[in-house]
Coordinates of C-alpha atoms in Angstrom, one line a residue:
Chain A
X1 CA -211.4 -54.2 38.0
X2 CA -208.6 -56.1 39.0
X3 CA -205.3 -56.1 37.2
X4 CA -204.3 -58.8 35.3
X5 CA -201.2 -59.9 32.5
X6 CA -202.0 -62.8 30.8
X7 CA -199.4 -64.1 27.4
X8 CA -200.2 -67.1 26.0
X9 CA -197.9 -69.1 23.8
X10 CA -196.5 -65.3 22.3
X11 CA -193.4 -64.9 20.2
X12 CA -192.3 -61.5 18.8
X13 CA -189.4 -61.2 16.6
X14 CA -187.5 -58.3 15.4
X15 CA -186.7 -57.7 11.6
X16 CA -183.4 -56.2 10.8
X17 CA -183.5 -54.2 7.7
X18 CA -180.7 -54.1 6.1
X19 CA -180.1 -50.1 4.7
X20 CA -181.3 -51.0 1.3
X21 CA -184.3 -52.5 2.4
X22 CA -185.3 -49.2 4.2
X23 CA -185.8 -47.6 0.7
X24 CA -189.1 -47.1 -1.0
X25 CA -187.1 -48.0 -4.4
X26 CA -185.8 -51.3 -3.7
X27 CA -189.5 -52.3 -2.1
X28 CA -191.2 -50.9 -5.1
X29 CA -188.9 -52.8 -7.2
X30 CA -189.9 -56.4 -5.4
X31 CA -193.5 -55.6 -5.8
X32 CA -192.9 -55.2 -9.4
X33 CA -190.6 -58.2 -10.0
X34 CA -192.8 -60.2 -7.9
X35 CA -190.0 -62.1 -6.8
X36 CA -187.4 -61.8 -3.5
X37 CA -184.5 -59.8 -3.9
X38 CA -181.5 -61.6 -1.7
X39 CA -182.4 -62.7 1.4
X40 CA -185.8 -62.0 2.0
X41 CA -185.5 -58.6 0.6
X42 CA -182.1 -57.9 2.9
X43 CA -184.6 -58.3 6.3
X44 CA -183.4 -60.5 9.1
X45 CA -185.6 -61.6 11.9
X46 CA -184.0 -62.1 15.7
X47 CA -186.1 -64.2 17.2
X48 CA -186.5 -61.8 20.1
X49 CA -189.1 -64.2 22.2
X50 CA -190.5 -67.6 21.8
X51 CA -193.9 -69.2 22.8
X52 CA -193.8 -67.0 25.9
X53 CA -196.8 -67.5 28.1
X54 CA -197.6 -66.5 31.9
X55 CA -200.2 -65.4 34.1
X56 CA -200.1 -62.5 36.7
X57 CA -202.6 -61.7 39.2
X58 CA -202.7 -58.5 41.8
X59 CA -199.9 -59.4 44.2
X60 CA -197.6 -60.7 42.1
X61 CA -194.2 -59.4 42.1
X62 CA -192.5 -60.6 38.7
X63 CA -188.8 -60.6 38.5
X64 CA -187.1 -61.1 34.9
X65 CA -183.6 -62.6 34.9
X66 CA -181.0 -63.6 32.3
X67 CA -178.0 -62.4 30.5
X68 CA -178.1 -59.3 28.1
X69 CA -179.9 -60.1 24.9
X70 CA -182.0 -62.8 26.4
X71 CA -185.2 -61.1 25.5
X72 CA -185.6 -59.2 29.3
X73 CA -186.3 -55.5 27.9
X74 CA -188.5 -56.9 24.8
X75 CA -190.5 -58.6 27.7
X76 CA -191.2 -55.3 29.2
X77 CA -191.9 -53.9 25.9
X78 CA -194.6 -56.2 25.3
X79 CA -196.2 -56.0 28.7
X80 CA -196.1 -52.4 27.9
X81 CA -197.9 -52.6 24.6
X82 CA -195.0 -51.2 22.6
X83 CA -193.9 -54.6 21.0
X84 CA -196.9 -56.6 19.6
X85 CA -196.3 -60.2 19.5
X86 CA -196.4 -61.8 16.0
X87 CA -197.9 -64.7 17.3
X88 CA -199.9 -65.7 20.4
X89 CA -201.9 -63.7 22.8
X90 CA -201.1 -60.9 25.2
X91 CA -203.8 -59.7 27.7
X92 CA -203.1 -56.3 30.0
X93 CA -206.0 -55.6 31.7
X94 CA -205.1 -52.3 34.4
X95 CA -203.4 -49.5 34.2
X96 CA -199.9 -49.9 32.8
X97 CA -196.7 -47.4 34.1
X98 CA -193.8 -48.3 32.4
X99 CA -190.8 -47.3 33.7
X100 CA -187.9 -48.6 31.3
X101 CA -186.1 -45.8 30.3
X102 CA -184.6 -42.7 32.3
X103 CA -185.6 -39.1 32.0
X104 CA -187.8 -39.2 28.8
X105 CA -189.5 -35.9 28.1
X106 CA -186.8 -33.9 30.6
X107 CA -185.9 -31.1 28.6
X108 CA -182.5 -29.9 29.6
X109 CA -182.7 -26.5 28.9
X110 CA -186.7 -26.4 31.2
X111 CA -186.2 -25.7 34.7
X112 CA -186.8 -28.7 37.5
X113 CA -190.0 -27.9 37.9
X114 CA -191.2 -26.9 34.5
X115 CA -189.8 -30.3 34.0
X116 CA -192.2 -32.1 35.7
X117 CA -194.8 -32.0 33.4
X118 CA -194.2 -33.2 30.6
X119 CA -192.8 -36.8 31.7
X120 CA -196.1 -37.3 33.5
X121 CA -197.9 -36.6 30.7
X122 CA -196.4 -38.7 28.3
X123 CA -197.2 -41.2 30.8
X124 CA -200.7 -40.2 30.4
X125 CA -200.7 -38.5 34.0
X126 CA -204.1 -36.7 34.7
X127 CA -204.0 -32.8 35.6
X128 CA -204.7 -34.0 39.3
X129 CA -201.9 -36.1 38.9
X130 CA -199.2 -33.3 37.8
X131 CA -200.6 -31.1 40.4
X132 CA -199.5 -33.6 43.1
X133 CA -196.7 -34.3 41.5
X134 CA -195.9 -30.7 41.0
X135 CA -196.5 -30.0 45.2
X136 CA -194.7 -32.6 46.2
X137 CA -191.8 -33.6 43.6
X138 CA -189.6 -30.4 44.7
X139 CA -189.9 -31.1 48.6
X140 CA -188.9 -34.6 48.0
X141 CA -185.6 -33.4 45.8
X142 CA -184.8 -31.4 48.3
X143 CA -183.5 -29.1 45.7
X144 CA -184.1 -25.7 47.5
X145 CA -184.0 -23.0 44.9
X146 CA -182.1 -24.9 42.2
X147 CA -186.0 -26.8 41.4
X148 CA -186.3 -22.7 39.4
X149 CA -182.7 -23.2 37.9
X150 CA -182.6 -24.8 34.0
X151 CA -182.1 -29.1 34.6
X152 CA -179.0 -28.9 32.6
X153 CA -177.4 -26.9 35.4
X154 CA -178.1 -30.0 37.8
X155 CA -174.8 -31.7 39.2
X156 CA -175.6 -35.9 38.3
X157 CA -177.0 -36.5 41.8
X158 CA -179.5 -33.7 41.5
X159 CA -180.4 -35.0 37.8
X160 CA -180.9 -38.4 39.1
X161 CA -182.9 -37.6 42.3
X162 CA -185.3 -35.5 40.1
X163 CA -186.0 -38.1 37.4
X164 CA -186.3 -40.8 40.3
X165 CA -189.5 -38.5 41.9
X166 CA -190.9 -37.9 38.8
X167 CA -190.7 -41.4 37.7
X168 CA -192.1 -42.8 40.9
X169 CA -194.7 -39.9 41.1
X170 CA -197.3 -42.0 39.5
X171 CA -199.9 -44.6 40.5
X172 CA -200.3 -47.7 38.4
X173 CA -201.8 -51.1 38.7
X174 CA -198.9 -52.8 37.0
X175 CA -195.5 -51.4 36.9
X176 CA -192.8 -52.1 34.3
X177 CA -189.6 -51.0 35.7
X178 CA -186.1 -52.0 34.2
X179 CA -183.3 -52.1 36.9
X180 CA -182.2 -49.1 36.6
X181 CA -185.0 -47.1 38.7
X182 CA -183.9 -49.8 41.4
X183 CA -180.6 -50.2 41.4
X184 CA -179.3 -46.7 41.0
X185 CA -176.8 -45.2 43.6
X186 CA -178.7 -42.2 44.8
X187 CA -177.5 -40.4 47.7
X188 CA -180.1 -40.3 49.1
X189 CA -180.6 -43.8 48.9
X190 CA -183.1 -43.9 52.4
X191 CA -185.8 -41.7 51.4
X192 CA -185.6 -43.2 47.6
X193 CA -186.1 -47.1 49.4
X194 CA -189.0 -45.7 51.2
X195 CA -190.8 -44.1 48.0
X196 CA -189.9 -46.7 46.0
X197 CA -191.1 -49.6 48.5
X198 CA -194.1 -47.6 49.2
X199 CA -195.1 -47.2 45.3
X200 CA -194.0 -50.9 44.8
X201 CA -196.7 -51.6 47.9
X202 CA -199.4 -49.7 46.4
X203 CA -199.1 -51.8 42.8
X204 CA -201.1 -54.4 42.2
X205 CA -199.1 -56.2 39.6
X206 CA -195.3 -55.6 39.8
X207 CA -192.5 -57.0 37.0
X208 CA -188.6 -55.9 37.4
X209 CA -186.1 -56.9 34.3
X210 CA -182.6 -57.4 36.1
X211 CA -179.1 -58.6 36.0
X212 CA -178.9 -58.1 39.8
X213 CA -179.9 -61.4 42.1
X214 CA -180.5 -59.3 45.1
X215 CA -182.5 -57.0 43.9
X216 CA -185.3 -59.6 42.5
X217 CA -184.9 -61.0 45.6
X218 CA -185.7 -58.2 47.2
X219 CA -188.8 -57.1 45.6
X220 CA -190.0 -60.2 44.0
X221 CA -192.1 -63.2 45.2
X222 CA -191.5 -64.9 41.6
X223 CA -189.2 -65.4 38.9
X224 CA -189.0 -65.4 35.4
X225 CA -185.7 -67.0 34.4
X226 CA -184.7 -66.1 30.1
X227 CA -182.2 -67.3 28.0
X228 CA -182.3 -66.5 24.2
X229 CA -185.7 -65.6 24.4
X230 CA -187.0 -68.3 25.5
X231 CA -188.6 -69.6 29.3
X232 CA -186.0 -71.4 31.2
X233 CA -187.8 -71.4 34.5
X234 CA -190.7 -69.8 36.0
X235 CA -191.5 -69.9 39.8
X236 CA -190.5 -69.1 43.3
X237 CA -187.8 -66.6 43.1
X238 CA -185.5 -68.2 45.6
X239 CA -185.7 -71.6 43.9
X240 CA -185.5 -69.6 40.1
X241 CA -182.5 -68.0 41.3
X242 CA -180.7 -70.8 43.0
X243 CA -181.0 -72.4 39.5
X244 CA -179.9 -69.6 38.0
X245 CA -177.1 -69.1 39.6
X246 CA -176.1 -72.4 39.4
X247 CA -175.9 -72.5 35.7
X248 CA -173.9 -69.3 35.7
X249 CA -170.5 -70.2 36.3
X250 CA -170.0 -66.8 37.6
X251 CA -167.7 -66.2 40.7
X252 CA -169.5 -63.2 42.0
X253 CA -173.2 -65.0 41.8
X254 CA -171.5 -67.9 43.5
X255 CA -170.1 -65.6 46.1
X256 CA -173.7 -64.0 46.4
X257 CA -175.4 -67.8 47.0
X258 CA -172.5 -69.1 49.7
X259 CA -173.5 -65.9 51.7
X260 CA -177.3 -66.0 50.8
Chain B
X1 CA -205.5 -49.1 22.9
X2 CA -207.5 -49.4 19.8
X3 CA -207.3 -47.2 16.4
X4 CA -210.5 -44.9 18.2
X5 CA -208.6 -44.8 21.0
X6 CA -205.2 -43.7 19.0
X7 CA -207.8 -40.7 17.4
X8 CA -209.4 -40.2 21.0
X9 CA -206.1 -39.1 22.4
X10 CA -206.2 -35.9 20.5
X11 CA -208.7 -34.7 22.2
X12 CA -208.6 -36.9 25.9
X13 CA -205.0 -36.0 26.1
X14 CA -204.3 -32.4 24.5
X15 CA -202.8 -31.9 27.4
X16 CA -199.4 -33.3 26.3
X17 CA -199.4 -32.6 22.7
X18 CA -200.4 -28.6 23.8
X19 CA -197.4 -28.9 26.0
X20 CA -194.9 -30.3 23.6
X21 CA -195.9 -27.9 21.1
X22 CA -195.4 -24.9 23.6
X23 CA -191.9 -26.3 24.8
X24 CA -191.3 -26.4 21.1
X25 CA -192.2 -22.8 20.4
X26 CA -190.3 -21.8 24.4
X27 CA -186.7 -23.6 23.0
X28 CA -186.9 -21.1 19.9
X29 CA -187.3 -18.1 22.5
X30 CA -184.1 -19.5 24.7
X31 CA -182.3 -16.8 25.3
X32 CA -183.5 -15.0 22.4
X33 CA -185.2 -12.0 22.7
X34 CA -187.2 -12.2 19.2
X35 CA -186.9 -15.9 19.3
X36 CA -189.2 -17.4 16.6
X37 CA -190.0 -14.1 15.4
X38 CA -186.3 -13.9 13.6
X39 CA -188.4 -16.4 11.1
X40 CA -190.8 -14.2 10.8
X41 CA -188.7 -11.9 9.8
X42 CA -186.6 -13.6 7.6
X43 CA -189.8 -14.3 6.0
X44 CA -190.9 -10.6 6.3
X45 CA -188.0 -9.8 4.1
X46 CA -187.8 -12.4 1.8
X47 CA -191.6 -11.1 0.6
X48 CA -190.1 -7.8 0.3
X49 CA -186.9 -8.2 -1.9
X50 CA -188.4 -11.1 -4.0
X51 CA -191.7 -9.1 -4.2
X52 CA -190.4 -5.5 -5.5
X53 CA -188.3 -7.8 -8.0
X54 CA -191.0 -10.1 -9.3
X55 CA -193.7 -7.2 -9.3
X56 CA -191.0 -5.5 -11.4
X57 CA -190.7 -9.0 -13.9
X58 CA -194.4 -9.5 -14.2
X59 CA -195.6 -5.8 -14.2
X60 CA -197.7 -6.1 -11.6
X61 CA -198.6 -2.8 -9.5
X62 CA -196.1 -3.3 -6.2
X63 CA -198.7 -2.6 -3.6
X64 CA -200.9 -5.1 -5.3
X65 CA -198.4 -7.9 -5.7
X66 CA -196.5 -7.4 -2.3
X67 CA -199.9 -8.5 -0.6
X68 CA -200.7 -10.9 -2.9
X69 CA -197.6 -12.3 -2.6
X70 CA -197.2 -11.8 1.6
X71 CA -200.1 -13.5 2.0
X72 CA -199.6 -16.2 0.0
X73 CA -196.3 -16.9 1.5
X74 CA -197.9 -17.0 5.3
X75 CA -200.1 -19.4 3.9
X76 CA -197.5 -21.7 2.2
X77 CA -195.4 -21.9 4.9
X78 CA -197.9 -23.1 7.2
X79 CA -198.5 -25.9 4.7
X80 CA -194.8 -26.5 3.4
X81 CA -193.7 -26.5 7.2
X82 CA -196.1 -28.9 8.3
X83 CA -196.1 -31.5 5.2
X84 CA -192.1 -31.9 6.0
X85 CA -192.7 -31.8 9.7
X86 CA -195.4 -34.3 8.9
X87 CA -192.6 -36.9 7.3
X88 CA -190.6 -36.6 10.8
X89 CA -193.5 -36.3 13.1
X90 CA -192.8 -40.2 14.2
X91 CA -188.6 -40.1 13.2
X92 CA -188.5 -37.2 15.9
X93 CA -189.7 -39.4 18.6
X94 CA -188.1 -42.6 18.5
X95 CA -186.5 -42.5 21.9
X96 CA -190.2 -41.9 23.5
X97 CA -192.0 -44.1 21.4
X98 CA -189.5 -47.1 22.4
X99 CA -190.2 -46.6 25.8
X100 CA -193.7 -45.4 25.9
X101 CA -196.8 -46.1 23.8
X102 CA -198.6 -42.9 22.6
X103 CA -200.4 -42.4 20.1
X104 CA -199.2 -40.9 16.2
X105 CA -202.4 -38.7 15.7
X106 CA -200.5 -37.1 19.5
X107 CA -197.5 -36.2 17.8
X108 CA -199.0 -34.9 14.4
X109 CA -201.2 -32.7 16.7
X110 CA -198.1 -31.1 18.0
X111 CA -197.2 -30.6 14.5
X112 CA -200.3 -29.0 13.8
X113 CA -200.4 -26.6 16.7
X114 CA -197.0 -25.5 16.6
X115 CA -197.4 -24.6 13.3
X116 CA -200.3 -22.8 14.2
X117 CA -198.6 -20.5 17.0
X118 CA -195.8 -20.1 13.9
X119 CA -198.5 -19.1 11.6
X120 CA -199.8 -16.4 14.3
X121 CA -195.6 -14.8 14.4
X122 CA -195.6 -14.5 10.8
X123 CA -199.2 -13.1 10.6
X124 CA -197.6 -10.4 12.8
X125 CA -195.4 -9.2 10.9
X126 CA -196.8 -9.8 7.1
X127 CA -200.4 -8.1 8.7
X128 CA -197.7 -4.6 9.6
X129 CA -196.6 -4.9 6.3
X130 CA -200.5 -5.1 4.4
X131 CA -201.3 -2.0 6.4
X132 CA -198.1 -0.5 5.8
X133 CA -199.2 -0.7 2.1
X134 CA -202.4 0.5 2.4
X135 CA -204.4 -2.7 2.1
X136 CA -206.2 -3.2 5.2
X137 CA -208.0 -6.2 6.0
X138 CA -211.9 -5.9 5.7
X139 CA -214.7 -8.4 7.9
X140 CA -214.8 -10.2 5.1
X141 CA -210.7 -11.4 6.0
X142 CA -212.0 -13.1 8.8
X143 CA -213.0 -16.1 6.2
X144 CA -209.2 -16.5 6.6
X145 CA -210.4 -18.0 10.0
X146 CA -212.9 -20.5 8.9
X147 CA -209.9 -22.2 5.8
X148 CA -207.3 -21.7 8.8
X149 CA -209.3 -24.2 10.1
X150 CA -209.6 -26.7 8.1
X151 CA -205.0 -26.9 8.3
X152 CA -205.2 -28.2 11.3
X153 CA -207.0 -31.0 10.6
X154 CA -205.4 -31.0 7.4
X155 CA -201.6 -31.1 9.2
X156 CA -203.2 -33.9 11.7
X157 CA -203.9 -36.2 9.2
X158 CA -200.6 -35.6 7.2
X159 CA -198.4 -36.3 9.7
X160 CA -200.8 -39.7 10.5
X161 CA -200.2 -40.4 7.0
X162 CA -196.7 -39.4 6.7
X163 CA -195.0 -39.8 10.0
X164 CA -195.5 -44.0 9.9
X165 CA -194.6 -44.4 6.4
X166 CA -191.2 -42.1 6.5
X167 CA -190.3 -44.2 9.8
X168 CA -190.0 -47.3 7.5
X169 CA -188.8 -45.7 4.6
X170 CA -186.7 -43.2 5.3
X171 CA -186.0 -41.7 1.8
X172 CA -189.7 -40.7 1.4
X173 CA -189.1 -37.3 3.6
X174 CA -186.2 -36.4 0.3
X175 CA -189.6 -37.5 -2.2
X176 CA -191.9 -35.2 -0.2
X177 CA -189.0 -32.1 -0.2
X178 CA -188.5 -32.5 -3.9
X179 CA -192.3 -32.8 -4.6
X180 CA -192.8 -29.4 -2.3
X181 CA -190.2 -27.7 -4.2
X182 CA -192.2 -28.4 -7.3
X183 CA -195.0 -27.1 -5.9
X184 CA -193.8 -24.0 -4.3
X185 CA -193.8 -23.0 -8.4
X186 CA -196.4 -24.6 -9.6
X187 CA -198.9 -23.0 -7.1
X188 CA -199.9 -19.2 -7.4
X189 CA -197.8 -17.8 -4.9
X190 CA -195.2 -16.0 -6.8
X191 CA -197.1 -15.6 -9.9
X192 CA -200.7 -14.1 -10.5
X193 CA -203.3 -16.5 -12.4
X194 CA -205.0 -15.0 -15.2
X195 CA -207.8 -15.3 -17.1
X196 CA -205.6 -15.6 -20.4
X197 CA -203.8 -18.5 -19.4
X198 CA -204.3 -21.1 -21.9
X199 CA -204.3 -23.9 -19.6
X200 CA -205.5 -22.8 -15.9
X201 CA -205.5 -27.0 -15.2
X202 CA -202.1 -26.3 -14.2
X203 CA -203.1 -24.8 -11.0
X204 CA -206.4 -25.7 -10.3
X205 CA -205.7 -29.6 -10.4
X206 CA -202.9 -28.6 -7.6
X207 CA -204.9 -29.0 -3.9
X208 CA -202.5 -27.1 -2.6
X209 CA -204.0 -23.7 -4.4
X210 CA -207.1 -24.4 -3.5
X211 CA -206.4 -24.7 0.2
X212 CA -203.7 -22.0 -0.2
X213 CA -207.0 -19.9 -1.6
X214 CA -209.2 -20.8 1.3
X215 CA -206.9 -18.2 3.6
X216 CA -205.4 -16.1 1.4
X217 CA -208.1 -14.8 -0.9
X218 CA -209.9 -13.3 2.1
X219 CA -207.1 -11.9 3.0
X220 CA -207.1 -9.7 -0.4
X221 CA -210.7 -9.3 0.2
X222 CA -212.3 -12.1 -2.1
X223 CA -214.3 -14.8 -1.1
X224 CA -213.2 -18.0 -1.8
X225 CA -214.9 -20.1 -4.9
X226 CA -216.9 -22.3 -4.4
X227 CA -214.7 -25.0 -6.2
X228 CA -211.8 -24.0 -3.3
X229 CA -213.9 -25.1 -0.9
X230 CA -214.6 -28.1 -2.1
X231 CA -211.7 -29.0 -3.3
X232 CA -210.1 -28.2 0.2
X233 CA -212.6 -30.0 2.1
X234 CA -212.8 -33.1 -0.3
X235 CA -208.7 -33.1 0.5
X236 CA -209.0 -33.0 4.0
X237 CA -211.4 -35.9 4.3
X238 CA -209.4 -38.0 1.8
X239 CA -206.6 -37.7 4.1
X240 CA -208.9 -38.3 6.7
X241 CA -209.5 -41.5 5.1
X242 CA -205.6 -42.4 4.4
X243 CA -204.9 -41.3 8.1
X244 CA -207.4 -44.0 9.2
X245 CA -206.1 -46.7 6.9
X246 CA -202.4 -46.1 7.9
X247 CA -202.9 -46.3 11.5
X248 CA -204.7 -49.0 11.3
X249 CA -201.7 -51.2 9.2
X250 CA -198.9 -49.3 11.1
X251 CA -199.9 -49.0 14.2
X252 CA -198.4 -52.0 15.4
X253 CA -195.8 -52.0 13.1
X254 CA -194.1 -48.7 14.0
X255 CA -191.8 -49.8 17.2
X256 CA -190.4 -52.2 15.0
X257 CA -189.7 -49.6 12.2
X258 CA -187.2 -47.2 15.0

């Protein structure tokens, strides 16, 4: 089965409860007044994303572009079935990875390797899978002995190159990586480009959230352009990002398109 | 995923909840060489002091009481831990369940089963103490197996039911603790039940001392009634039930409750 993202006309929105609104009292309380306490019970919604819809076959390389709080990261929540739209349809048909934060399920105080694990697993790794991962993960660091030393004895380098390998230890059909498993400065920067570019080749369906122009370009044969949670522009990354760019009045981004 | 698949995962993927459980228990052994045996111990104790005093209060014959009361404790705090582990089973992991979907009935499993490994610490050291006191076990203790297993499913389900609803209202985990306080006292655990008490609905309306019963009684070398059992069973599947039900209203719900 091929993989396959499909949103159609979906809008999520995040309620903000107030503190009071948290407690079982003050809800109890509205059910038995029948009536609205304040403003909707203290709850206010952020309109997080707004009659969103795309289509993504295998092949597709998806970036996501636009400022902070322009709905990037809830984007990759939803395609990663965290976030469930209100309204409107989302269909993920494949295998999803998603990659958005760093180093969830390391446990400090675990050695490198006993570390490997558990971060597969919450990513729903198979026991083949951690196996692999568990051969090959300590040649890749290149962390000699250390890979039998506790993580939180790791200088940041070491920390970063392990979570990197575990991260991109897994096969998906669609990955859903934030920038940061990207864009980080490893120091061993070579061997990470060729990991990373051979997991990115192996993935059917591919979508990057990102601040960062050249990287989109980089990986990306479209782009998703967001502003306030809603679709500015959707298309050919060089055109999206030449528009982009042009809107932001930004000295570096101009600097980046005179070059580019 | 669907609400099958969410129950599914319990058993497709045990995998990880097994191995968040066991890095649960590892942490308490860090560097310690009795690591989660010091509760054991501190619950060891506590059976002891308060147990030569309160066989003392109620004139009960020590030997007698101190197992009665030793076992009851290894089966209360089994249930006690779990229903307040239960209200943070989802709280606890709000960082992974931003960033990655799994599955509540996963993380009320590692409730469960790390419970479980506690149970088997503090069976330890209250089973030195029964023998110590010349009340050894018989075959018929190994009933204690069969209610044993019914709290698992019984912490599975609590934590399904629990864990969603104290991620939204975070002052129900301070309800439950008050409510378990209560019932620390009004379950048999430091007092015997007697035939002469004028109103035994105080206990036996209490699910908790029928599902207490279900281990202990064994334990003291009486088989469980019949109404234990079905009491504790009917309790299990009614949770069952609520488990089901609250999944299946929360489970969308919870990311936006972190």
């Amino acid at each position: 089965m091929a993989a396959k993202i499909k949103l159609d006309n979906a809008s999520f929105k995040y309620p903000i409860y107030a503190l009071a609104s948290r407690s079982l009292k003050v809800s109890m309380f509205r059910q038995a007044t029948g009536g609205s306490i304040g403003d909707k019970g203290g709850v206010v919604y952020v309109q997080a994303l707004s009659n969103i819809s795309f289509e993504l076959s295998p092949g597709d390389r998806l970036g996501i572009i636009g400022r902070n709080g322009s709905g990037k990261s809830t984007m990759l929540r939803v395609l990663a079935g965290l976030a469930h739209p209100q309204s409107g349809t989302v269909t993920v048909e494949g295998r999803v990875v998603p990659l958005i934060e760093k180093a969830l399920g390391i446990n400090p105080e675990l050695s490198g390797y006993a570390n490997i694990e558990l971060p597969l697993r919450l990513l729903g790794a198979t026991r083949a899978e951690v196996k692999k991962a568990q051969q090959e993960i300590p040649e890749f660091c290149g962390l000699g002995r250390f890979i039998h030393l506790p993580f939180r004895t790791y200088s940041d380098g070491m920390k970063t190159r392990l979570a990197f390998a575990i991260s991109t230890a897994l096969q998906a059909d669609i990955l859903v990586l934030d920038e940061w498993l990207a864009a980080g400065d490893l120091e061993f920067q070579e061997r990470a480009e060729v990991r990373l570019t051979k997991l990115l080749d192996d993935t059917e369906i591919v979508v990057l959230a990102s601040h960062a122009p050249q990287l989109i370009e980089y990986v990306c044969n479209k782009t998703l352009w967001m502003h306030g949670g809603e679709m500015v522009m959707l298309g050919p990354t060089r055109e999206v990002l030449e528009a982009y760019q042009r809107s932001t009045h930004n000295p570096i981004s101009l600097a980046y398109a005179a070059t580019g | 995923m669907s609400l099958a698949a969410d129950y599914g995962a319990v058993f497709t993927r045990w995998n990880t909840w097994a191995l968040m459980a066991n890095q649960d228990i590892s942490m308490r052994y860090r560097r310690s060489f009795l690591g989660p045996f010091w509760l054991s111990i501190a619950l060891g104790s506590l059976v002891l002091g308060i147990g030569l005093l309160f066989a003392e209060v109620q004139r009960q014959p020590f030997r007698d009481f101190l197992t009665f009361f030793g076992c009851g404790m290894l089966a209360w705090t089994y249930l006690q831990t779990v229903t307040s582990e239960a209200c943070s089973c989802v709280i606890d992991n709000e960082d992974n369940l931003r960033n990655l979907p799994l599955p509540v009935p996963l993380l009320s499993a590692r409730v469960a089963y790390r419970n479980l490994v506690m149970f088997a610490h503090n069976a330890v050291i209250i089973g030195v103490m029964i023998a110590l006191l010349g009340k050894p076990l018989t075959l018929l203790s190994l009933w204690s197996l069969v209610g044993l297993a019914l709290y698992l499913p019984f912490a599975l389900f609590l934590g399904a039911v629990l864990g969603p609803i104290c991620a939204r209202f975070r002052d129900v985990p301070q309800v439950i603790a008050t409510i378990m306080q209560l019932m620390f006292f009004l379950t048999p655990i430091l007092w015997v039940p007697h035939e002469a008490m004028s109103r035994p609905i105080i206990y036996e309306a209490n699910p908790f001392y029928h599902l207490l019963e279900v281990v202990r009684a064994p334990m003291l070398g009486q088989m469980p009634t019949d109404m234990n059992w079905i009491v504790s069973v009917s309790t299990v599947a009614i949770l069952g039930v609520l488990a089901v039900i609250v999944t299946a209203l929360t489970r969308k719900q919870i990311f936006l409750w972190l």
